[in-house]
PDB file of C-alpha atoms and ligand atoms in Angstrom:
ATOM      1  CA  MET A 116      77.786 149.148 -15.839  1.00  0.00           C
ATOM      2  CA  ILE A 117      81.373 148.776 -14.623  1.00  0.00           C
ATOM      3  CA  THR A 118      82.666 152.011 -13.045  1.00  0.00           C
ATOM      4  CA  ASP A 119      86.257 153.129 -12.522  1.00  0.00           C
ATOM      5  CA  GLN A 120      85.846 152.224  -8.860  1.00  0.00           C
ATOM      6  CA  ASP A 121      84.686 148.716  -9.860  1.00  0.00           C
ATOM      7  CA  ARG A 122      87.689 148.422 -12.145  1.00  0.00           C
ATOM      8  CA  LYS A 123      90.007 149.129  -9.214  1.00  0.00           C
ATOM      9  CA  TYR A 124      88.575 146.123  -7.362  1.00  0.00           C
ATOM     10  CA  LEU A 125      88.625 143.948 -10.481  1.00  0.00           C
ATOM     11  CA  LYS A 126      92.327 144.699 -10.897  1.00  0.00           C
ATOM     12  CA  ARG A 127      92.905 143.370  -7.383  1.00  0.00           C
ATOM     13  CA  CYS A 128      90.993 140.203  -8.385  1.00  0.00           C
ATOM     14  CA  VAL A 129      93.267 139.709 -11.386  1.00  0.00           C
ATOM     15  CA  ALA A 130      96.319 140.226  -9.132  1.00  0.00           C
ATOM     16  CA  LEU A 131      94.932 137.576  -6.745  1.00  0.00           C
ATOM     17  CA  ALA A 132      94.362 135.232  -9.694  1.00  0.00           C
ATOM     18  CA  GLU A 133      98.000 135.671 -10.665  1.00  0.00           C
ATOM     19  CA  GLU A 134      99.091 135.088  -7.058  1.00  0.00           C
ATOM     20  CA  GLY A 135      97.093 131.847  -7.060  1.00  0.00           C
ATOM     21  CA  LEU A 136      98.597 130.811 -10.391  1.00  0.00           C
ATOM     22  CA  ASN A 137     102.099 131.351  -9.018  1.00  0.00           C
ATOM     23  CA  LYS A 138     101.253 128.768  -6.322  1.00  0.00           C
ATOM     24  CA  GLY A 139     100.020 126.239  -8.887  1.00  0.00           C
ATOM     25  CA  ASN A 140      96.290 126.990  -8.687  1.00  0.00           C
ATOM     26  CA  ALA A 141      93.892 127.802 -11.498  1.00  0.00           C
ATOM     27  CA  PRO A 142      94.000 131.586 -11.928  1.00  0.00           C
ATOM     28  CA  PHE A 143      90.874 132.965 -10.263  1.00  0.00           C
ATOM     29  CA  GLY A 144      90.659 135.668  -7.596  1.00  0.00           C
ATOM     30  CA  SER A 145      87.736 137.368  -5.825  1.00  0.00           C
ATOM     31  CA  LEU A 146      86.901 140.076  -3.288  1.00  0.00           C
ATOM     32  CA  LEU A 147      84.010 140.826  -0.956  1.00  0.00           C
ATOM     33  CA  VAL A 148      83.432 144.581  -0.686  1.00  0.00           C
ATOM     34  CA  SER A 149      81.060 146.361   1.673  1.00  0.00           C
ATOM     35  CA  ASP A 150      80.778 150.163   1.986  1.00  0.00           C
ATOM     36  CA  GLY A 151      83.969 150.585  -0.009  1.00  0.00           C
ATOM     37  CA  ARG A 152      85.977 148.265   2.236  1.00  0.00           C
ATOM     38  CA  ILE A 153      87.474 144.911   1.230  1.00  0.00           C
ATOM     39  CA  LEU A 154      86.241 142.499   3.914  1.00  0.00           C
ATOM     40  CA  PHE A 155      87.597 139.264   2.503  1.00  0.00           C
ATOM     41  CA  GLU A 156      89.660 138.162  -0.475  1.00  0.00           C
ATOM     42  CA  ASP A 157      90.987 134.886  -1.789  1.00  0.00           C
ATOM     43  CA  HIS A 158      92.215 133.021  -4.845  1.00  0.00           C
ATOM     44  CA  ASN A 159      91.503 129.548  -6.155  1.00  0.00           C
ATOM     45  CA  ARG A 160      93.164 126.780  -4.074  1.00  0.00           C
ATOM     46  CA  ASN A 161      92.736 123.686  -6.238  1.00  0.00           C
ATOM     47  CA  ALA A 162      96.473 122.893  -6.456  1.00  0.00           C
ATOM     48  CA  ALA A 163      96.224 120.191  -3.762  1.00  0.00           C
ATOM     49  CA  GLY A 164      93.490 118.382  -5.689  1.00  0.00           C
ATOM     50  CA  ASP A 165      90.227 119.793  -4.279  1.00  0.00           C
ATOM     51  CA  ASP A 166      88.440 121.367  -7.238  1.00  0.00           C
ATOM     52  CA  THR A 167      85.734 122.890  -5.009  1.00  0.00           C
ATOM     53  CA  ARG A 168      88.173 125.406  -3.485  1.00  0.00           C
ATOM     54  CA  HIS A 169      86.919 128.423  -5.414  1.00  0.00           C
ATOM     55  CA  PRO A 170      87.313 131.927  -3.925  1.00  0.00           C
ATOM     56  CA  GLU A 171      83.664 132.872  -4.532  1.00  0.00           C
ATOM     57  CA  PHE A 172      82.565 129.856  -2.496  1.00  0.00           C
ATOM     58  CA  GLU A 173      84.924 130.873   0.353  1.00  0.00           C
ATOM     59  CA  ILE A 174      83.432 134.381   0.205  1.00  0.00           C
ATOM     60  CA  ALA A 175      79.867 133.053   0.524  1.00  0.00           C
ATOM     61  CA  ARG A 176      80.910 130.950   3.551  1.00  0.00           C
ATOM     62  CA  TRP A 177      82.779 133.806   5.176  1.00  0.00           C
ATOM     63  CA  ALA A 178      79.872 136.199   4.622  1.00  0.00           C
ATOM     64  CA  ALA A 179      77.352 133.723   6.042  1.00  0.00           C
ATOM     65  CA  ASN A 180      79.446 133.473   9.212  1.00  0.00           C
ATOM     66  CA  HIS A 181      80.455 137.111   9.673  1.00  0.00           C
ATOM     67  CA  LEU A 182      77.782 139.416   8.217  1.00  0.00           C
ATOM     68  CA  ASN A 183      74.110 139.976   8.932  1.00  0.00           C
ATOM     69  CA  GLU A 184      71.436 139.731   6.263  1.00  0.00           C
ATOM     70  CA  THR A 185      71.472 143.427   5.363  1.00  0.00           C
ATOM     71  CA  GLU A 186      75.253 143.553   5.197  1.00  0.00           C
ATOM     72  CA  ARG A 187      75.293 140.534   2.902  1.00  0.00           C
ATOM     73  CA  SER A 188      72.626 141.849   0.548  1.00  0.00           C
ATOM     74  CA  THR A 189      74.363 145.211   0.154  1.00  0.00           C
ATOM     75  CA  SER A 190      77.876 143.842  -0.320  1.00  0.00           C
ATOM     76  CA  VAL A 191      79.435 143.363  -3.746  1.00  0.00           C
ATOM     77  CA  VAL A 192      81.491 140.389  -4.920  1.00  0.00           C
ATOM     78  CA  TYR A 193      84.192 141.192  -7.459  1.00  0.00           C
ATOM     79  CA  THR A 194      85.801 138.323  -9.298  1.00  0.00           C
ATOM     80  CA  SER A 195      88.278 137.710 -12.097  1.00  0.00           C
ATOM     81  CA  GLY A 196      85.928 135.161 -13.685  1.00  0.00           C
ATOM     82  CA  GLU A 197      82.151 134.859 -13.579  1.00  0.00           C
ATOM     83  CA  HIS A 198      80.922 132.519 -10.818  1.00  0.00           C
ATOM     84  CA  CYS A 199      80.540 128.850 -11.723  1.00  0.00           C
ATOM     85  CA  SER A 200      77.195 127.237 -10.870  1.00  0.00           C
ATOM     86  CA  MET A 201      78.466 125.975  -7.469  1.00  0.00           C
ATOM     87  CA  CYS A 202      79.640 129.432  -6.429  1.00  0.00           C
ATOM     88  CA  ALA A 203      76.581 131.160  -7.900  1.00  0.00           C
ATOM     89  CA  SER A 204      74.407 128.846  -5.779  1.00  0.00           C
ATOM     90  CA  ALA A 205      76.451 129.581  -2.648  1.00  0.00           C
ATOM     91  CA  HIS A 206      76.262 133.315  -3.423  1.00  0.00           C
ATOM     92  CA  GLY A 207      72.495 133.124  -3.812  1.00  0.00           C
ATOM     93  CA  LEU A 208      71.989 131.011  -0.677  1.00  0.00           C
ATOM     94  CA  ALA A 209      74.144 133.401   1.366  1.00  0.00           C
ATOM     95  CA  GLY A 210      71.982 136.274   0.126  1.00  0.00           C
ATOM     96  CA  LEU A 211      74.885 138.278  -1.246  1.00  0.00           C
ATOM     97  CA  GLY A 212      74.405 141.286  -3.524  1.00  0.00           C
ATOM     98  CA  ARG A 213      75.813 142.448  -6.835  1.00  0.00           C
ATOM     99  CA  ILE A 214      78.417 140.488  -8.781  1.00  0.00           C
ATOM    100  CA  VAL A 215      81.021 142.174 -10.983  1.00  0.00           C
ATOM    101  CA  TYR A 216      83.318 139.995 -13.073  1.00  0.00           C
ATOM    102  CA  ALA A 217      86.307 140.753 -15.307  1.00  0.00           C
ATOM    103  CA  SER A 218      85.719 137.804 -17.642  1.00  0.00           C
ATOM    104  CA  SER A 219      82.620 135.759 -18.416  1.00  0.00           C
ATOM    105  CA  THR A 220      81.935 132.026 -18.363  1.00  0.00           C
ATOM    106  CA  GLU A 221      81.314 132.313 -22.097  1.00  0.00           C
ATOM    107  CA  GLN A 222      84.836 133.685 -22.608  1.00  0.00           C
ATOM    108  CA  LEU A 223      86.363 131.007 -20.360  1.00  0.00           C
ATOM    109  CA  ASN A 224      84.584 128.267 -22.299  1.00  0.00           C
ATOM    110  CA  ALA A 225      85.877 129.699 -25.596  1.00  0.00           C
ATOM    111  CA  TRP A 226      89.443 129.883 -24.234  1.00  0.00           C
ATOM    112  CA  HIS A 227      89.245 126.315 -22.937  1.00  0.00           C
ATOM    113  CA  LYS A 228      88.008 125.138 -26.324  1.00  0.00           C
ATOM    114  CA  ASP A 229      90.852 126.958 -28.046  1.00  0.00           C
ATOM    115  CA  LEU A 230      93.337 125.407 -25.586  1.00  0.00           C
ATOM    116  CA  GLY A 231      91.899 121.931 -26.021  1.00  0.00           C
ATOM    117  CA  VAL A 232      90.891 121.726 -22.336  1.00  0.00           C
ATOM    118  CA  ALA A 233      88.266 119.010 -21.860  1.00  0.00           C
ATOM    119  CA  PRO A 234      84.885 120.363 -20.730  1.00  0.00           C
ATOM    120  CA  GLY A 235      84.368 119.714 -17.002  1.00  0.00           C
ATOM    121  CA  ASN A 236      81.480 118.046 -15.218  1.00  0.00           C
ATOM    122  CA  LEU A 237      79.417 121.234 -14.923  1.00  0.00           C
ATOM    123  CA  LYS A 238      77.108 122.470 -17.653  1.00  0.00           C
ATOM    124  CA  GLY A 239      78.476 126.022 -17.594  1.00  0.00           C
ATOM    125  CA  HIS A 240      75.313 127.823 -16.504  1.00  0.00           C
ATOM    126  CA  ARG A 241      75.609 131.578 -16.245  1.00  0.00           C
ATOM    127  CA  VAL A 242      75.013 133.418 -12.947  1.00  0.00           C
ATOM    128  CA  HIS A 243      71.646 134.820 -14.040  1.00  0.00           C
ATOM    129  CA  GLU A 244      70.471 131.260 -14.776  1.00  0.00           C
ATOM    130  CA  ILE A 245      71.228 130.235 -11.159  1.00  0.00           C
ATOM    131  CA  ILE A 246      70.366 133.241  -8.955  1.00  0.00           C
ATOM    132  CA  VAL A 247      66.906 134.853  -8.888  1.00  0.00           C
ATOM    133  CA  ASP A 248      67.067 138.569  -9.790  1.00  0.00           C
ATOM    134  CA  ALA A 249      70.866 138.531  -9.974  1.00  0.00           C
ATOM    135  CA  GLU A 250      72.534 141.914 -10.384  1.00  0.00           C
ATOM    136  CA  VAL A 251      75.537 141.209 -12.582  1.00  0.00           C
ATOM    137  CA  ASP A 252      78.053 143.349 -14.478  1.00  0.00           C
ATOM    138  CA  GLY A 253      80.830 142.179 -16.791  1.00  0.00           C
ATOM    139  CA  PRO A 254      82.949 141.370 -18.628  1.00  0.00           C
ATOM    140  CA  ASP A 255      85.526 144.160 -18.813  1.00  0.00           C
ATOM    141  CA  GLU A 256      87.249 144.274 -22.186  1.00  0.00           C
ATOM    142  CA  LYS A 257      90.750 145.158 -21.003  1.00  0.00           C
ATOM    143  CA  LEU A 258      90.859 143.092 -17.801  1.00  0.00           C
ATOM    144  CA  SER A 259      89.345 140.027 -19.459  1.00  0.00           C
ATOM    145  CA  GLU A 260      92.355 140.047 -21.804  1.00  0.00           C
ATOM    146  CA  GLU A 261      94.617 139.900 -18.728  1.00  0.00           C
ATOM    147  CA  VAL A 262      92.578 136.979 -17.373  1.00  0.00           C
ATOM    148  CA  ARG A 263      92.851 135.250 -20.756  1.00  0.00           C
ATOM    149  CA  GLN A 264      96.639 135.479 -20.571  1.00  0.00           C
ATOM    150  CA  LEU A 265      96.644 133.916 -17.074  1.00  0.00           C
ATOM    151  CA  GLN A 266      94.384 131.092 -18.271  1.00  0.00           C
ATOM    152  CA  TYR A 267      96.651 130.376 -21.240  1.00  0.00           C
ATOM    153  CA  GLU A 268      99.668 130.374 -18.945  1.00  0.00           C
ATOM    154  CA  TYR A 269      97.953 127.920 -16.562  1.00  0.00           C
ATOM    155  CA  HIS A 270      96.843 125.492 -19.242  1.00  0.00           C
ATOM    156  CA  SER A 271      99.986 125.571 -21.352  1.00  0.00           C
ATOM    157  CA  GLY A 272     102.170 125.786 -18.277  1.00  0.00           C
TER     158      GLY A 272
HETATM  159 ZN1  LIG B  14      83.117 128.385  -8.578  1.00  0.00          ZN
END
């Protein structure tokens, strides 16, 4: 279940997605939260041509280098869009905890189809298909609409 507190962090993710979009990146933003503190945040950085520069992947790397096992497993990753299979794998390998997303992969796929965006090279697996015993919440009805608008802006831009 997404709480009001979760929604506060998800709003920050959407703001980061918009910040990324304004710099020419695909609109995705994510946060790493532990004990109510934001430890790390980032947005997608694919504008220069590297399509692996996803914020959730950066979070997994940062967490692996800065947090111990317990800290990682009890931290929460908030993100504007559900992890792709690369980021879900990194999340699982880093031993991170709960994931909360504003919009789902299913929604993103539907928007891309509507926009005529060619399907990518990934099969679009959901987080729970990648990570064992994943604790996942999302999407959020209102915030996913904001993410949809950013996606439409990026692809019709
Ligand atoms: Zn990803």
